[in-house]
mmCIF file of C-alpha atoms in Angstrom:
data_model
loop_
_atom_site.group_PDB
_atom_site.id
_atom_site.type_symbol
_atom_site.label_atom_id
_atom_site.label_comp_id
_atom_site.label_asym_id
_atom_site.label_seq_id
_atom_site.Cartn_x
_atom_site.Cartn_y
_atom_site.Cartn_z
ATOM 1 C CA UNK A 16 -9.965 -77.642 58.458
ATOM 2 C CA UNK A 17 -10.876 -74.271 59.957
ATOM 3 C CA UNK A 18 -14.481 -73.134 60.077
ATOM 4 C CA UNK A 19 -15.580 -70.643 57.425
ATOM 5 C CA UNK A 20 -16.970 -67.196 58.148
ATOM 6 C CA UNK A 21 -20.608 -66.204 57.698
ATOM 7 C CA UNK A 22 -21.022 -62.716 56.170
ATOM 8 C CA UNK A 23 -24.385 -61.107 55.422
ATOM 9 C CA UNK A 24 -25.247 -58.033 53.379
ATOM 10 C CA UNK A 25 -28.269 -56.105 54.602
ATOM 11 C CA UNK A 26 -30.117 -52.950 53.696
ATOM 12 C CA UNK A 27 -33.226 -51.409 52.200
ATOM 13 C CA UNK A 28 -34.744 -52.360 48.852
ATOM 14 C CA UNK A 29 -32.516 -51.164 46.016
ATOM 15 C CA UNK A 30 -29.396 -50.633 48.136
ATOM 16 C CA UNK A 31 -27.213 -52.947 46.018
ATOM 17 C CA UNK A 32 -26.998 -56.006 48.287
ATOM 18 C CA UNK A 33 -27.382 -58.596 45.547
ATOM 19 C CA UNK A 34 -24.746 -57.002 43.314
ATOM 20 C CA UNK A 35 -22.206 -56.657 46.092
ATOM 21 C CA UNK A 36 -22.921 -60.053 47.658
ATOM 22 C CA UNK A 37 -22.095 -61.649 44.288
ATOM 23 C CA UNK A 38 -18.899 -59.586 43.908
ATOM 24 C CA UNK A 39 -17.747 -60.360 47.438
ATOM 25 C CA UNK A 40 -18.477 -64.090 47.159
ATOM 26 C CA UNK A 41 -16.489 -64.261 43.938
ATOM 27 C CA UNK A 42 -13.547 -62.405 45.490
ATOM 28 C CA UNK A 43 -13.507 -64.726 48.513
ATOM 29 C CA UNK A 44 -14.327 -67.957 46.685
ATOM 30 C CA UNK A 45 -17.273 -68.173 49.075
ATOM 31 C CA UNK A 46 -20.658 -69.852 48.837
ATOM 32 C CA UNK A 47 -23.138 -67.223 47.587
ATOM 33 C CA UNK A 48 -26.669 -67.572 48.876
ATOM 34 C CA UNK A 49 -29.703 -65.523 49.854
ATOM 35 C CA UNK A 50 -32.679 -65.268 52.174
ATOM 36 C CA UNK A 51 -35.419 -65.904 51.397
ATOM 37 C CA UNK A 52 -35.180 -68.556 48.694
ATOM 38 C CA UNK A 53 -31.673 -69.948 49.138
ATOM 39 C CA UNK A 54 -32.940 -73.547 48.878
ATOM 40 C CA UNK A 55 -35.551 -75.317 46.734
ATOM 41 C CA UNK A 56 -37.956 -75.378 49.688
ATOM 42 C CA UNK A 57 -37.101 -71.768 50.489
ATOM 43 C CA UNK A 58 -37.854 -70.736 46.921
ATOM 44 C CA UNK A 59 -41.412 -71.998 47.357
ATOM 45 C CA UNK A 60 -41.747 -70.026 50.587
ATOM 46 C CA UNK A 61 -40.282 -66.947 48.885
ATOM 47 C CA UNK A 62 -42.949 -67.197 46.173
ATOM 48 C CA UNK A 63 -45.654 -66.807 48.816
ATOM 49 C CA UNK A 64 -43.871 -64.010 50.679
ATOM 50 C CA UNK A 65 -43.154 -61.874 47.612
ATOM 51 C CA UNK A 66 -46.295 -62.556 45.561
ATOM 52 C CA UNK A 67 -48.297 -59.346 45.098
ATOM 53 C CA UNK A 68 -51.517 -61.371 44.771
ATOM 54 C CA UNK A 69 -51.113 -62.504 48.417
ATOM 55 C CA UNK A 70 -53.068 -59.824 50.225
ATOM 56 C CA UNK A 71 -54.346 -61.485 53.403
ATOM 57 C CA UNK A 72 -51.176 -62.963 54.926
ATOM 58 C CA UNK A 73 -51.004 -62.058 58.610
ATOM 59 C CA UNK A 74 -47.832 -60.407 59.874
ATOM 60 C CA UNK A 75 -47.286 -63.304 62.292
ATOM 61 C CA UNK A 76 -47.627 -65.871 59.500
ATOM 62 C CA UNK A 77 -45.223 -63.834 57.369
ATOM 63 C CA UNK A 78 -42.639 -63.882 60.176
ATOM 64 C CA UNK A 79 -43.048 -67.636 60.691
ATOM 65 C CA UNK A 80 -42.669 -68.339 56.973
ATOM 66 C CA UNK A 81 -39.445 -66.314 56.932
ATOM 67 C CA UNK A 82 -38.193 -68.277 59.953
ATOM 68 C CA UNK A 83 -39.076 -71.570 58.248
ATOM 69 C CA UNK A 84 -37.116 -70.536 55.155
ATOM 70 C CA UNK A 85 -34.199 -69.600 57.405
ATOM 71 C CA UNK A 86 -34.189 -72.897 59.306
ATOM 72 C CA UNK A 87 -33.989 -74.825 56.024
ATOM 73 C CA UNK A 88 -31.353 -72.450 54.672
ATOM 74 C CA UNK A 89 -29.089 -72.849 57.703
ATOM 75 C CA UNK A 90 -29.543 -76.640 57.692
ATOM 76 C CA UNK A 91 -29.023 -77.152 53.974
ATOM 77 C CA UNK A 92 -26.592 -74.404 52.913
ATOM 78 C CA UNK A 93 -24.977 -72.308 55.626
ATOM 79 C CA UNK A 94 -24.010 -74.805 58.335
ATOM 80 C CA UNK A 95 -22.559 -77.438 55.958
ATOM 81 C CA UNK A 96 -20.492 -74.809 54.111
ATOM 82 C CA UNK A 97 -19.099 -73.318 57.321
ATOM 83 C CA UNK A 98 -18.301 -76.759 58.740
ATOM 84 C CA UNK A 99 -16.401 -77.671 55.565
ATOM 85 C CA UNK A 100 -14.269 -74.534 55.953
ATOM 86 C CA UNK A 101 -15.923 -72.430 53.253
ATOM 87 C CA UNK A 102 -16.981 -68.837 53.764
ATOM 88 C CA UNK A 103 -20.653 -67.961 53.174
ATOM 89 C CA UNK A 104 -21.843 -64.634 51.753
ATOM 90 C CA UNK A 105 -25.586 -64.146 52.048
ATOM 91 C CA UNK A 106 -27.854 -61.574 50.447
ATOM 92 C CA UNK A 107 -29.939 -60.925 53.596
ATOM 93 C CA UNK A 108 -30.080 -62.920 56.822
ATOM 94 C CA UNK A 109 -31.936 -63.225 60.101
ATOM 95 C CA UNK A 110 -31.518 -59.469 60.576
ATOM 96 C CA UNK A 111 -33.896 -58.802 57.688
ATOM 97 C CA UNK A 112 -36.694 -60.411 59.692
ATOM 98 C CA UNK A 113 -35.913 -58.165 62.641
ATOM 99 C CA UNK A 114 -35.934 -55.147 60.306
ATOM 100 C CA UNK A 115 -38.941 -56.031 58.155
ATOM 101 C CA UNK A 116 -41.241 -57.929 60.492
ATOM 102 C CA UNK A 117 -39.961 -56.311 63.694
ATOM 103 C CA UNK A 118 -39.396 -52.658 62.888
ATOM 104 C CA UNK A 119 -41.416 -52.583 59.649
ATOM 105 C CA UNK A 120 -44.457 -54.626 60.713
ATOM 106 C CA UNK A 121 -44.016 -53.561 64.347
ATOM 107 C CA UNK A 122 -44.076 -57.108 65.740
ATOM 108 C CA UNK A 123 -42.435 -57.719 69.123
ATOM 109 C CA UNK A 124 -38.672 -57.876 68.662
ATOM 110 C CA UNK A 125 -37.977 -60.197 71.644
ATOM 111 C CA UNK A 126 -40.434 -62.770 70.237
ATOM 112 C CA UNK A 127 -38.919 -62.524 66.752
ATOM 113 C CA UNK A 128 -35.421 -62.942 68.182
ATOM 114 C CA UNK A 129 -36.517 -66.010 70.143
ATOM 115 C CA UNK A 130 -38.205 -67.688 67.159
ATOM 116 C CA UNK A 131 -35.231 -66.966 64.929
ATOM 117 C CA UNK A 132 -32.620 -68.036 67.477
ATOM 118 C CA UNK A 133 -34.370 -71.415 67.386
ATOM 119 C CA UNK A 134 -34.462 -71.347 63.571
ATOM 120 C CA UNK A 135 -30.771 -70.504 63.052
ATOM 121 C CA UNK A 136 -29.546 -72.889 65.771
ATOM 122 C CA UNK A 137 -26.865 -70.419 66.833
ATOM 123 C CA UNK A 138 -25.716 -69.527 63.308
ATOM 124 C CA UNK A 139 -25.927 -65.726 63.310
ATOM 125 C CA UNK A 140 -23.754 -63.873 60.788
ATOM 126 C CA UNK A 141 -20.322 -63.035 62.175
ATOM 127 C CA UNK A 142 -20.123 -59.901 60.033
ATOM 128 C CA UNK A 143 -23.051 -57.832 58.765
ATOM 129 C CA UNK A 144 -22.426 -55.234 56.063
ATOM 130 C CA UNK A 145 -25.199 -52.640 56.045
ATOM 131 C CA UNK A 146 -25.415 -50.816 52.725
ATOM 132 C CA UNK A 147 -26.891 -47.581 54.003
ATOM 133 C CA UNK A 148 -28.160 -45.727 50.952
ATOM 134 C CA UNK A 149 -29.888 -42.322 50.830
ATOM 135 C CA UNK A 150 -33.658 -42.558 50.215
ATOM 136 C CA UNK A 151 -33.492 -40.498 47.006
ATOM 137 C CA UNK A 152 -30.922 -42.933 45.560
ATOM 138 C CA UNK A 153 -33.098 -45.906 46.556
ATOM 139 C CA UNK A 154 -36.140 -44.311 44.953
ATOM 140 C CA UNK A 155 -34.256 -43.690 41.719
ATOM 141 C CA UNK A 156 -33.001 -47.283 41.599
ATOM 142 C CA UNK A 157 -36.476 -48.724 42.216
ATOM 143 C CA UNK A 158 -38.087 -46.642 39.478
ATOM 144 C CA UNK A 159 -39.239 -48.768 36.552
ATOM 145 C CA UNK A 160 -38.695 -52.023 38.459
ATOM 146 C CA UNK A 161 -41.523 -54.552 38.765
ATOM 147 C CA UNK A 162 -42.173 -54.322 42.494
ATOM 148 C CA UNK A 163 -42.846 -57.318 44.748
ATOM 149 C CA UNK A 164 -45.082 -57.469 47.815
ATOM 150 C CA UNK A 165 -42.536 -55.871 50.165
ATOM 151 C CA UNK A 166 -41.306 -53.301 47.695
ATOM 152 C CA UNK A 167 -44.890 -52.059 47.249
ATOM 153 C CA UNK A 168 -45.209 -51.141 50.919
ATOM 154 C CA UNK A 169 -45.522 -47.440 51.711
ATOM 155 C CA UNK A 170 -42.859 -44.919 52.631
ATOM 156 C CA UNK A 171 -43.552 -45.191 56.374
ATOM 157 C CA UNK A 172 -42.898 -48.952 56.313
ATOM 158 C CA UNK A 173 -39.623 -48.558 54.416
ATOM 159 C CA UNK A 174 -38.529 -45.718 56.724
ATOM 160 C CA UNK A 175 -39.106 -47.976 59.764
ATOM 161 C CA UNK A 176 -37.123 -50.779 58.096
ATOM 162 C CA UNK A 177 -34.206 -48.455 57.319
ATOM 163 C CA UNK A 178 -34.305 -47.036 60.864
ATOM 164 C CA UNK A 179 -34.359 -50.604 62.199
ATOM 165 C CA UNK A 180 -31.226 -51.575 60.317
ATOM 166 C CA UNK A 181 -29.452 -48.467 61.610
ATOM 167 C CA UNK A 182 -30.565 -49.191 65.196
ATOM 168 C CA UNK A 183 -29.263 -52.765 65.014
ATOM 169 C CA UNK A 184 -25.942 -51.587 63.587
ATOM 170 C CA UNK A 185 -25.550 -49.100 66.463
ATOM 171 C CA UNK A 186 -26.445 -51.778 69.016
ATOM 172 C CA UNK A 187 -23.847 -54.294 67.781
ATOM 173 C CA UNK A 188 -20.843 -52.341 66.459
ATOM 174 C CA UNK A 189 -18.606 -55.394 66.923
ATOM 175 C CA UNK A 190 -20.701 -57.301 64.348
ATOM 176 C CA UNK A 191 -21.931 -54.591 61.956
ATOM 177 C CA UNK A 192 -20.098 -52.309 59.530
ATOM 178 C CA UNK A 193 -22.073 -49.520 57.887
ATOM 179 C CA UNK A 194 -21.116 -48.912 54.256
ATOM 180 C CA UNK A 195 -22.094 -45.771 52.342
ATOM 181 C CA UNK A 196 -24.290 -47.301 49.639
ATOM 182 C CA UNK A 197 -24.597 -43.993 47.818
ATOM 183 C CA UNK A 198 -21.010 -44.194 46.543
ATOM 184 C CA UNK A 199 -20.214 -45.319 42.991
ATOM 185 C CA UNK A 200 -20.233 -49.100 42.545
ATOM 186 C CA UNK A 201 -16.456 -49.560 42.813
ATOM 187 C CA UNK A 202 -16.299 -47.321 45.879
ATOM 188 C CA UNK A 203 -18.866 -49.495 47.660
ATOM 189 C CA UNK A 204 -16.925 -52.621 46.664
ATOM 190 C CA UNK A 205 -13.667 -51.158 48.046
ATOM 191 C CA UNK A 206 -15.371 -50.246 51.328
ATOM 192 C CA UNK A 207 -16.747 -53.768 51.603
ATOM 193 C CA UNK A 208 -13.352 -55.376 50.938
ATOM 194 C CA UNK A 209 -11.756 -53.138 53.593
ATOM 195 C CA UNK A 210 -14.423 -54.095 56.144
ATOM 196 C CA UNK A 211 -14.057 -57.804 55.410
ATOM 197 C CA UNK A 212 -10.264 -57.641 55.620
#
């Protein structure tokens, strides 16, 4: 049996990743998963990372918790699915740590890459779909939503995260496809299907 493909959707808060990951997984008959929280253990880690009452978590501890979630996720969900020949579609991946803890929190990118290379054991997404959505659209979508710990960060943080995703996409054009996330829902879905094909 051939090995499945590992596809990740990335982007800023409110860009539509979760919606389009679910649509793509259904279209491909793929395993749908997410980071953080794609396993029972990961869900417990996610609770800490996203809890707005957690106010004294160091940036380094945050990055290590995300890597721990990822190691369990790869071991329990991603690697077994790929080995069995199934495709995997993930709402976020290792690149979110580089964007959020690297560019957003301004931690050293080489160190984050090293820690996460160890955590993923070589399982980096083969295709990353970046839903690049205009800030005014993101702001409108986030309005009225109950915000988690990351979503409550300031504009400067979210600008660095968005810039980080764009920088990574430019650096690895063979792995990344940038999708205009400001299109209507069906337009985004068509662009994603074209990229995957």
